[in-house]
mmCIF file of C-alpha atoms and ligand atoms in Angstrom:
data_model
loop_
_atom_site.group_PDB
_atom_site.id
_atom_site.type_symbol
_atom_site.label_atom_id
_atom_site.label_comp_id
_atom_site.label_asym_id
_atom_site.label_seq_id
_atom_site.Cartn_x
_atom_site.Cartn_y
_atom_site.Cartn_z
ATOM 1 C CA MET A 105 -65.079 -41.277 38.678
ATOM 2 C CA THR A 106 -65.688 -42.822 35.545
ATOM 3 C CA LYS A 107 -64.014 -41.462 32.917
ATOM 4 C CA ARG A 108 -66.456 -39.793 30.534
ATOM 5 C CA VAL A 109 -65.657 -40.490 26.376
ATOM 6 C CA ALA A 110 -67.923 -38.659 23.600
ATOM 7 C CA ALA A 111 -67.348 -41.285 20.598
ATOM 8 C CA ILE A 112 -68.391 -39.446 17.202
ATOM 9 C CA HIS A 113 -67.921 -42.188 14.562
ATOM 10 C CA ASP A 114 -70.437 -43.992 12.806
ATOM 11 C CA ILE A 115 -72.591 -47.210 13.658
ATOM 12 C CA SER A 116 -71.697 -49.661 10.781
ATOM 13 C CA CYS A 117 -73.855 -52.649 11.708
ATOM 14 C CA PHE A 118 -72.038 -55.626 10.732
ATOM 15 C CA GLY A 119 -68.310 -56.137 9.747
ATOM 16 C CA ARG A 120 -66.775 -55.180 12.780
ATOM 17 C CA CYS A 121 -65.824 -51.562 12.912
ATOM 18 C CA SER A 122 -66.129 -48.010 14.257
ATOM 19 C CA MET A 123 -68.549 -48.166 16.903
ATOM 20 C CA GLN A 124 -69.407 -51.859 17.122
ATOM 21 C CA VAL A 125 -65.541 -51.889 18.501
ATOM 22 C CA ILE A 126 -64.740 -48.668 20.046
ATOM 23 C CA TRP A 127 -67.456 -49.202 22.627
ATOM 24 C CA PRO A 128 -66.779 -52.312 24.224
ATOM 25 C CA VAL A 129 -63.104 -51.452 24.669
ATOM 26 C CA VAL A 130 -63.009 -48.456 25.347
ATOM 27 C CA SER A 131 -66.204 -49.787 28.187
ATOM 28 C CA HIS A 132 -63.803 -52.958 28.761
ATOM 29 C CA PHE A 133 -60.919 -50.389 30.173
ATOM 30 C CA GLY A 134 -63.403 -48.256 32.699
ATOM 31 C CA HIS A 135 -65.137 -45.629 30.787
ATOM 32 C CA GLN A 136 -68.501 -45.082 29.784
ATOM 33 C CA VAL A 137 -68.747 -44.632 26.523
ATOM 34 C CA CYS A 138 -71.346 -41.601 25.105
ATOM 35 C CA PRO A 139 -71.962 -42.119 21.369
ATOM 36 C CA VAL A 140 -72.617 -39.363 18.934
ATOM 37 C CA PRO A 141 -73.369 -41.529 16.041
ATOM 38 C CA THR A 142 -72.423 -39.974 12.135
ATOM 39 C CA ALA A 143 -74.016 -41.834 10.474
ATOM 40 C CA LEU A 144 -75.884 -45.975 10.242
ATOM 41 C CA LEU A 145 -74.807 -48.712 7.816
ATOM 42 C CA SER A 146 -75.840 -52.099 7.145
ATOM 43 C CA THR A 147 -71.999 -52.877 7.026
ATOM 44 C CA HIS A 148 -68.615 -50.674 6.357
ATOM 45 C CA THR A 149 -67.875 -49.894 3.222
ATOM 46 C CA GLY A 150 -65.147 -52.233 2.471
ATOM 47 C CA GLY A 151 -65.317 -55.354 1.009
ATOM 48 C CA TYR A 152 -69.321 -55.199 0.515
ATOM 49 C CA GLU A 153 -71.363 -53.890 -2.331
ATOM 50 C CA GLY A 154 -74.963 -52.167 -1.728
ATOM 51 C CA PHE A 155 -74.435 -51.136 1.736
ATOM 52 C CA THR A 156 -76.977 -48.750 3.702
ATOM 53 C CA PHE A 157 -76.050 -45.426 4.604
ATOM 54 C CA LEU A 158 -78.110 -42.766 6.707
ATOM 55 C CA ASP A 159 -76.486 -39.371 6.879
ATOM 56 C CA LEU A 160 -77.029 -38.362 10.861
ATOM 57 C CA SER A 161 -75.509 -34.694 10.266
ATOM 58 C CA GLU A 162 -78.735 -33.664 11.444
ATOM 59 C CA GLU A 163 -79.142 -35.642 14.854
ATOM 60 C CA MET A 164 -76.305 -34.887 15.596
ATOM 61 C CA GLU A 165 -76.311 -31.330 15.853
ATOM 62 C CA LYS A 166 -79.730 -31.550 17.905
ATOM 63 C CA ILE A 167 -77.325 -34.117 20.519
ATOM 64 C CA ALA A 168 -74.989 -31.698 20.632
ATOM 65 C CA ALA A 169 -77.512 -29.023 21.772
ATOM 66 C CA HIS A 170 -79.149 -30.674 23.938
ATOM 67 C CA TRP A 171 -75.975 -32.011 26.236
ATOM 68 C CA LYS A 172 -74.809 -28.628 25.930
ATOM 69 C CA ALA A 173 -77.789 -27.311 27.492
ATOM 70 C CA LEU A 174 -77.402 -30.168 30.078
ATOM 71 C CA GLY A 175 -73.961 -28.976 31.057
ATOM 72 C CA LEU A 176 -71.639 -31.591 29.990
ATOM 73 C CA GLY A 177 -68.261 -32.698 29.845
ATOM 74 C CA PHE A 178 -66.134 -34.967 29.124
ATOM 75 C CA ASP A 179 -62.712 -36.344 29.658
ATOM 76 C CA ALA A 180 -61.883 -37.316 26.227
ATOM 77 C CA ILE A 181 -63.464 -36.440 22.741
ATOM 78 C CA TYR A 182 -62.515 -39.400 20.203
ATOM 79 C CA SER A 183 -63.634 -38.766 16.622
ATOM 80 C CA GLY A 184 -63.576 -41.004 13.681
ATOM 81 C CA PHE A 185 -65.543 -42.038 10.421
ATOM 82 C CA LEU A 186 -67.774 -38.881 9.110
ATOM 83 C CA GLY A 187 -70.442 -38.966 7.296
ATOM 84 C CA SER A 188 -70.729 -35.521 5.236
ATOM 85 C CA GLU A 189 -68.477 -32.938 4.777
ATOM 86 C CA ARG A 190 -71.224 -30.780 6.933
ATOM 87 C CA GLN A 191 -70.073 -32.929 10.292
ATOM 88 C CA ILE A 192 -65.900 -31.174 10.210
ATOM 89 C CA ALA A 193 -68.168 -27.849 11.615
ATOM 90 C CA THR A 194 -69.884 -30.292 13.542
ATOM 91 C CA VAL A 195 -67.171 -31.892 15.687
ATOM 92 C CA ASN A 196 -64.953 -28.763 15.805
ATOM 93 C CA SER A 197 -67.528 -27.216 17.730
ATOM 94 C CA PHE A 198 -68.061 -29.956 19.655
ATOM 95 C CA ILE A 199 -64.497 -30.201 20.604
ATOM 96 C CA LYS A 200 -65.158 -26.170 21.303
ATOM 97 C CA ASP A 201 -68.006 -26.590 23.542
ATOM 98 C CA PHE A 202 -67.189 -29.508 25.612
ATOM 99 C CA SER A 203 -63.598 -30.058 25.750
ATOM 100 C CA SER A 204 -61.905 -28.303 28.845
ATOM 101 C CA GLU A 205 -57.828 -27.749 29.360
ATOM 102 C CA LYS A 206 -58.122 -31.668 30.912
ATOM 103 C CA THR A 207 -59.825 -33.262 28.118
ATOM 104 C CA LEU A 208 -58.079 -35.230 26.246
ATOM 105 C CA VAL A 209 -59.000 -34.383 22.168
ATOM 106 C CA LEU A 210 -58.096 -37.902 19.906
ATOM 107 C CA VAL A 211 -58.917 -37.176 16.286
ATOM 108 C CA ASP A 212 -58.410 -40.771 13.918
ATOM 109 C CA PRO A 213 -58.625 -39.355 11.131
ATOM 110 C CA VAL A 214 -60.495 -41.768 9.206
ATOM 111 C CA MET A 215 -60.502 -41.240 5.226
ATOM 112 C CA GLY A 216 -58.654 -44.616 3.799
ATOM 113 C CA ASP A 217 -56.455 -47.481 3.635
ATOM 114 C CA ASP A 218 -54.168 -49.128 1.238
ATOM 115 C CA GLY A 219 -53.751 -45.500 -0.934
ATOM 116 C CA LYS A 220 -57.216 -45.760 -1.573
ATOM 117 C CA ILE A 221 -59.649 -42.896 0.117
ATOM 118 C CA TYR A 222 -63.373 -44.681 1.285
ATOM 119 C CA LYS A 223 -66.309 -45.035 -1.023
ATOM 120 C CA THR A 224 -68.345 -42.447 1.302
ATOM 121 C CA TYR A 225 -65.681 -39.520 1.508
ATOM 122 C CA THR A 226 -64.881 -36.412 -0.599
ATOM 123 C CA ASN A 227 -62.016 -34.375 -0.872
ATOM 124 C CA GLU A 228 -63.569 -31.665 0.943
ATOM 125 C CA MET A 229 -63.905 -34.009 4.047
ATOM 126 C CA CYS A 230 -60.459 -35.158 3.221
ATOM 127 C CA LYS A 231 -59.608 -31.335 3.428
ATOM 128 C CA GLY A 232 -61.670 -31.073 6.168
ATOM 129 C CA MET A 233 -59.965 -33.246 8.509
ATOM 130 C CA ARG A 234 -56.911 -31.097 8.617
ATOM 131 C CA ILE A 235 -59.331 -28.601 11.282
ATOM 132 C CA LEU A 236 -59.630 -31.626 13.224
ATOM 133 C CA CYS A 237 -56.235 -32.708 13.349
ATOM 134 C CA ALA A 238 -55.348 -28.797 14.513
ATOM 135 C CA GLU A 239 -57.342 -29.240 17.866
ATOM 136 C CA ALA A 240 -56.093 -32.692 18.719
ATOM 137 C CA ASP A 241 -53.954 -33.611 21.314
ATOM 138 C CA ILE A 242 -53.844 -37.478 20.025
ATOM 139 C CA ILE A 243 -53.809 -38.108 16.298
ATOM 140 C CA THR A 244 -53.506 -41.344 14.847
ATOM 141 C CA PRO A 245 -53.070 -41.887 10.900
ATOM 142 C CA ASN A 246 -52.281 -44.121 8.533
ATOM 143 C CA LEU A 247 -50.318 -44.076 6.403
ATOM 144 C CA THR A 248 -52.782 -43.459 3.495
ATOM 145 C CA GLU A 249 -54.375 -40.745 5.892
ATOM 146 C CA ALA A 250 -50.991 -39.606 6.850
ATOM 147 C CA TYR A 251 -50.154 -38.805 2.855
ATOM 148 C CA ILE A 252 -53.751 -36.986 2.083
ATOM 149 C CA LEU A 253 -53.403 -35.054 5.336
ATOM 150 C CA LEU A 254 -50.253 -33.313 3.770
ATOM 151 C CA ASP A 255 -51.364 -33.376 0.492
ATOM 152 C CA GLU A 256 -49.193 -36.010 -0.985
ATOM 153 C CA GLU A 257 -48.834 -39.070 -3.024
ATOM 154 C CA TYR A 258 -49.366 -42.326 -1.536
ATOM 155 C CA GLU A 259 -46.298 -44.329 -0.766
ATOM 156 C CA GLU A 260 -46.233 -47.719 0.319
ATOM 157 C CA GLN A 261 -42.938 -48.450 2.332
ATOM 158 C CA PRO A 262 -41.448 -44.802 3.003
ATOM 159 C CA ASP A 263 -38.249 -45.619 5.051
ATOM 160 C CA SER A 264 -37.169 -44.317 8.474
ATOM 161 C CA VAL A 265 -35.678 -41.235 7.114
ATOM 162 C CA ARG A 266 -39.301 -40.355 5.648
ATOM 163 C CA GLN A 267 -41.041 -41.438 8.484
ATOM 164 C CA LYS A 268 -39.588 -39.514 10.470
ATOM 165 C CA GLU A 269 -40.458 -36.516 8.477
ATOM 166 C CA LEU A 270 -44.050 -37.484 8.532
ATOM 167 C CA LEU A 271 -44.371 -37.395 11.660
ATOM 168 C CA ASP A 272 -42.425 -34.031 11.942
ATOM 169 C CA ARG A 273 -45.075 -32.410 9.723
ATOM 170 C CA LEU A 274 -47.817 -34.465 11.297
ATOM 171 C CA LEU A 275 -46.766 -32.707 14.192
ATOM 172 C CA MET A 276 -47.132 -29.374 13.215
ATOM 173 C CA LEU A 277 -50.893 -29.863 12.225
ATOM 174 C CA SER A 278 -52.029 -29.514 15.690
ATOM 175 C CA ARG A 279 -52.102 -26.580 17.342
ATOM 176 C CA LYS A 280 -51.430 -27.627 20.842
ATOM 177 C CA SER A 281 -47.955 -27.330 22.334
ATOM 178 C CA LYS A 282 -48.278 -31.247 24.070
ATOM 179 C CA LYS A 283 -49.371 -33.673 21.261
ATOM 180 C CA ALA A 284 -48.508 -37.007 19.739
ATOM 181 C CA VAL A 285 -49.029 -38.486 16.359
ATOM 182 C CA ILE A 286 -49.079 -42.026 16.503
ATOM 183 C CA LEU A 287 -48.788 -43.570 12.086
ATOM 184 C CA THR A 288 -50.343 -47.042 12.139
ATOM 185 C CA GLY A 289 -50.055 -49.763 9.735
ATOM 186 C CA ILE A 290 -46.264 -49.492 9.409
ATOM 187 C CA ARG A 291 -44.866 -52.738 7.821
ATOM 188 C CA ASP A 292 -41.440 -53.497 8.294
ATOM 189 C CA GLN A 293 -40.746 -56.133 5.610
ATOM 190 C CA ARG A 294 -37.313 -57.283 6.760
ATOM 191 C CA GLN A 295 -38.243 -58.757 9.991
ATOM 192 C CA ASN A 296 -41.643 -59.182 8.820
ATOM 193 C CA THR A 297 -43.620 -57.184 11.416
ATOM 194 C CA ILE A 298 -46.019 -54.321 11.309
ATOM 195 C CA GLY A 299 -46.713 -51.780 13.951
ATOM 196 C CA SER A 300 -46.234 -47.917 14.703
ATOM 197 C CA VAL A 301 -44.142 -45.297 15.025
ATOM 198 C CA PHE A 302 -44.609 -42.275 16.813
ATOM 199 C CA ALA A 303 -43.601 -38.600 18.121
ATOM 200 C CA ILE A 304 -44.409 -37.138 20.781
ATOM 201 C CA MET A 305 -43.755 -33.344 21.676
ATOM 202 C CA ASP A 306 -43.833 -31.325 24.446
ATOM 203 C CA GLY A 307 -43.126 -27.727 24.596
ATOM 204 C CA ASP A 308 -40.081 -28.084 22.055
ATOM 205 C CA LYS A 309 -38.962 -31.651 23.192
ATOM 206 C CA ILE A 310 -39.899 -34.179 20.472
ATOM 207 C CA SER A 311 -38.964 -38.036 21.870
ATOM 208 C CA TYR A 312 -39.902 -40.281 18.901
ATOM 209 C CA GLY A 313 -40.642 -44.288 18.777
ATOM 210 C CA SER A 314 -42.224 -47.577 17.236
ATOM 211 C CA ARG A 315 -43.283 -50.619 18.392
ATOM 212 C CA PHE A 316 -43.710 -53.787 16.076
ATOM 213 C CA ALA A 317 -44.883 -57.484 16.306
ATOM 214 C CA PRO A 318 -45.418 -60.229 13.906
ATOM 215 C CA TYR A 319 -47.745 -59.502 10.446
ATOM 216 C CA CYS A 320 -49.530 -62.247 9.502
ATOM 217 C CA ASP A 321 -50.076 -60.904 6.032
ATOM 218 C CA CYS A 322 -54.100 -60.719 6.073
ATOM 219 C CA PHE A 323 -55.459 -56.651 6.871
ATOM 220 C CA PHE A 324 -59.060 -56.562 8.569
ATOM 221 C CA PRO A 325 -60.597 -53.580 8.417
ATOM 222 C CA GLY A 326 -61.413 -51.927 11.607
ATOM 223 C CA SER A 327 -57.849 -52.463 13.139
ATOM 224 C CA GLY A 328 -57.572 -48.865 13.316
ATOM 225 C CA ASP A 329 -60.573 -48.306 15.515
ATOM 226 C CA LEU A 330 -59.197 -51.211 17.839
ATOM 227 C CA PHE A 331 -55.886 -49.672 17.600
ATOM 228 C CA ALA A 332 -57.013 -46.256 18.266
ATOM 229 C CA SER A 333 -59.545 -47.099 21.417
ATOM 230 C CA ILE A 334 -57.245 -49.675 22.987
ATOM 231 C CA LEU A 335 -54.564 -46.442 22.990
ATOM 232 C CA LEU A 336 -57.233 -44.472 24.320
ATOM 233 C CA GLY A 337 -58.617 -46.621 27.053
ATOM 234 C CA LYS A 338 -55.310 -47.232 28.343
ATOM 235 C CA VAL A 339 -53.731 -43.654 27.888
ATOM 236 C CA LEU A 340 -57.367 -42.429 30.043
ATOM 237 C CA ARG A 341 -55.804 -45.222 32.652
ATOM 238 C CA GLY A 342 -53.135 -43.081 33.162
ATOM 239 C CA CYS A 343 -50.867 -45.554 31.695
ATOM 240 C CA ALA A 344 -47.867 -43.449 28.828
ATOM 241 C CA ILE A 345 -48.558 -43.958 25.107
ATOM 242 C CA THR A 346 -45.188 -45.122 24.732
ATOM 243 C CA GLU A 347 -46.745 -48.617 26.468
ATOM 244 C CA ALA A 348 -50.353 -47.836 25.353
ATOM 245 C CA VAL A 349 -48.831 -48.117 21.450
ATOM 246 C CA GLU A 350 -46.980 -51.199 22.367
ATOM 247 C CA THR A 351 -50.296 -53.195 24.261
ATOM 248 C CA ALA A 352 -52.291 -51.773 20.844
ATOM 249 C CA VAL A 353 -49.622 -53.443 18.580
ATOM 250 C CA ARG A 354 -49.271 -56.328 20.291
ATOM 251 C CA PHE A 355 -53.580 -57.124 20.460
ATOM 252 C CA ILE A 356 -54.440 -56.386 17.098
ATOM 253 C CA SER A 357 -51.316 -58.909 15.953
ATOM 254 C CA LYS A 358 -52.728 -61.325 18.026
ATOM 255 C CA ALA A 359 -55.949 -60.593 17.137
ATOM 256 C CA SER A 360 -54.898 -60.753 13.442
ATOM 257 C CA GLU A 361 -53.349 -64.055 13.636
ATOM 258 C CA TYR A 362 -56.281 -65.706 15.500
ATOM 259 C CA THR A 363 -58.873 -64.449 13.102
ATOM 260 C CA LYS A 364 -57.427 -66.063 10.276
ATOM 261 C CA LYS A 365 -56.364 -69.115 11.889
ATOM 262 C CA LEU A 366 -60.123 -69.341 12.208
ATOM 263 C CA GLY A 367 -60.595 -68.553 8.891
ATOM 264 C CA THR A 368 -63.238 -65.591 9.401
ATOM 265 C CA PRO A 369 -63.757 -63.942 6.143
ATOM 266 C CA PRO A 370 -61.289 -60.160 6.275
ATOM 267 C CA HIS A 371 -64.243 -57.720 6.035
ATOM 268 C CA TYR A 372 -66.494 -59.312 8.912
ATOM 269 C CA GLY A 373 -63.635 -57.700 11.478
ATOM 270 C CA LEU A 374 -60.947 -58.995 13.349
ATOM 271 C CA GLU A 375 -62.324 -61.803 16.294
ATOM 272 C CA PHE A 376 -61.627 -59.516 19.295
ATOM 273 C CA GLU A 377 -64.282 -60.433 21.693
ATOM 274 C CA GLY A 378 -62.896 -63.569 23.049
ATOM 275 C CA LEU A 379 -59.437 -62.140 23.206
ATOM 276 C CA MET A 380 -60.122 -58.903 25.655
ATOM 277 C CA GLY A 381 -59.105 -60.062 28.648
ATOM 278 C CA GLU A 382 -55.485 -60.075 27.056
ATOM 279 C CA MET A 383 -56.065 -56.227 26.463
HETATM 280 O O1 PXL B 530 -62.665 -48.804 10.055
HETATM 281 C C1 PXL B 530 -62.790 -47.311 9.470
HETATM 282 C C2 PXL B 530 -63.953 -47.600 8.911
HETATM 283 C C3 PXL B 530 -64.853 -46.880 9.770
HETATM 284 N N1 PXL B 530 -66.163 -46.423 9.797
HETATM 285 C C4 PXL B 530 -66.765 -47.487 8.035
HETATM 286 C C5 PXL B 530 -66.067 -48.078 7.097
HETATM 287 C C6 PXL B 530 -64.229 -47.819 7.711
HETATM 288 C C7 PXL B 530 -63.311 -48.529 6.885
HETATM 289 O O2 PXL B 530 -63.948 -49.280 5.997
HETATM 290 O O3 PXL B 530 -66.234 -48.229 5.826
HETATM 291 C C8 PXL B 530 -68.613 -46.984 8.167
#
């Protein structure tokens, strides 16, 4: 049967990110996406002024209540950009109400980039994100988000010893016994590559890994959403996390190179649509 994914993200109508990336990508891997929109924006918040923002907190609660009455369940619950502090509790209840032992909970603790918190996020929302990470099987923070979660000052280039320390501490955020932390957007300046370092814990056994691909020196908003949706799409197909990370890292590198070559303004997002056959 088709796997069913509850996707709890905003809809930014222009500038590829969040639902506009997640929906096509997760569908590409053959899974059904059931959107739970957190907010409706004219564009994403990175690189645009004057964007509109409609908080959908009330609607989310109504959607969840109706789905609960229908007795729905999900193979995966995947949360990302939230629209208000109130939504932390909503998503937390959503996870409790709609997951079984088999449900994969992926929390992408979307909060910021490049050491900066997104314009619509408050400190309370950032603190609340830890509550959601406690329920997660997989979390996919970038470095900015990792430091916020651990309440530490941002460092742009943590060395490998420090990366491992971050992974170990991030693993402890989740109360699950089987879990993974996948740190994204890690630069290796010597090799001129970008990628991900990760830790997978099963009981008291932890395995570490990393995957890197060529860096094209251009940042595209929405890369994290593309990363997490490829990861989820592949893992739900039974793929190992290591292989899923490898595909995501390679694909984003390729899409970044391609988009840069086309000369698309970076805040329009990655031109991934024409490349999806290569995921
Ligand atoms: O890609 C993360 C993201 C999601 N949603 C909104 C954003 C961003 C990043 O800027 O602004 C609205």
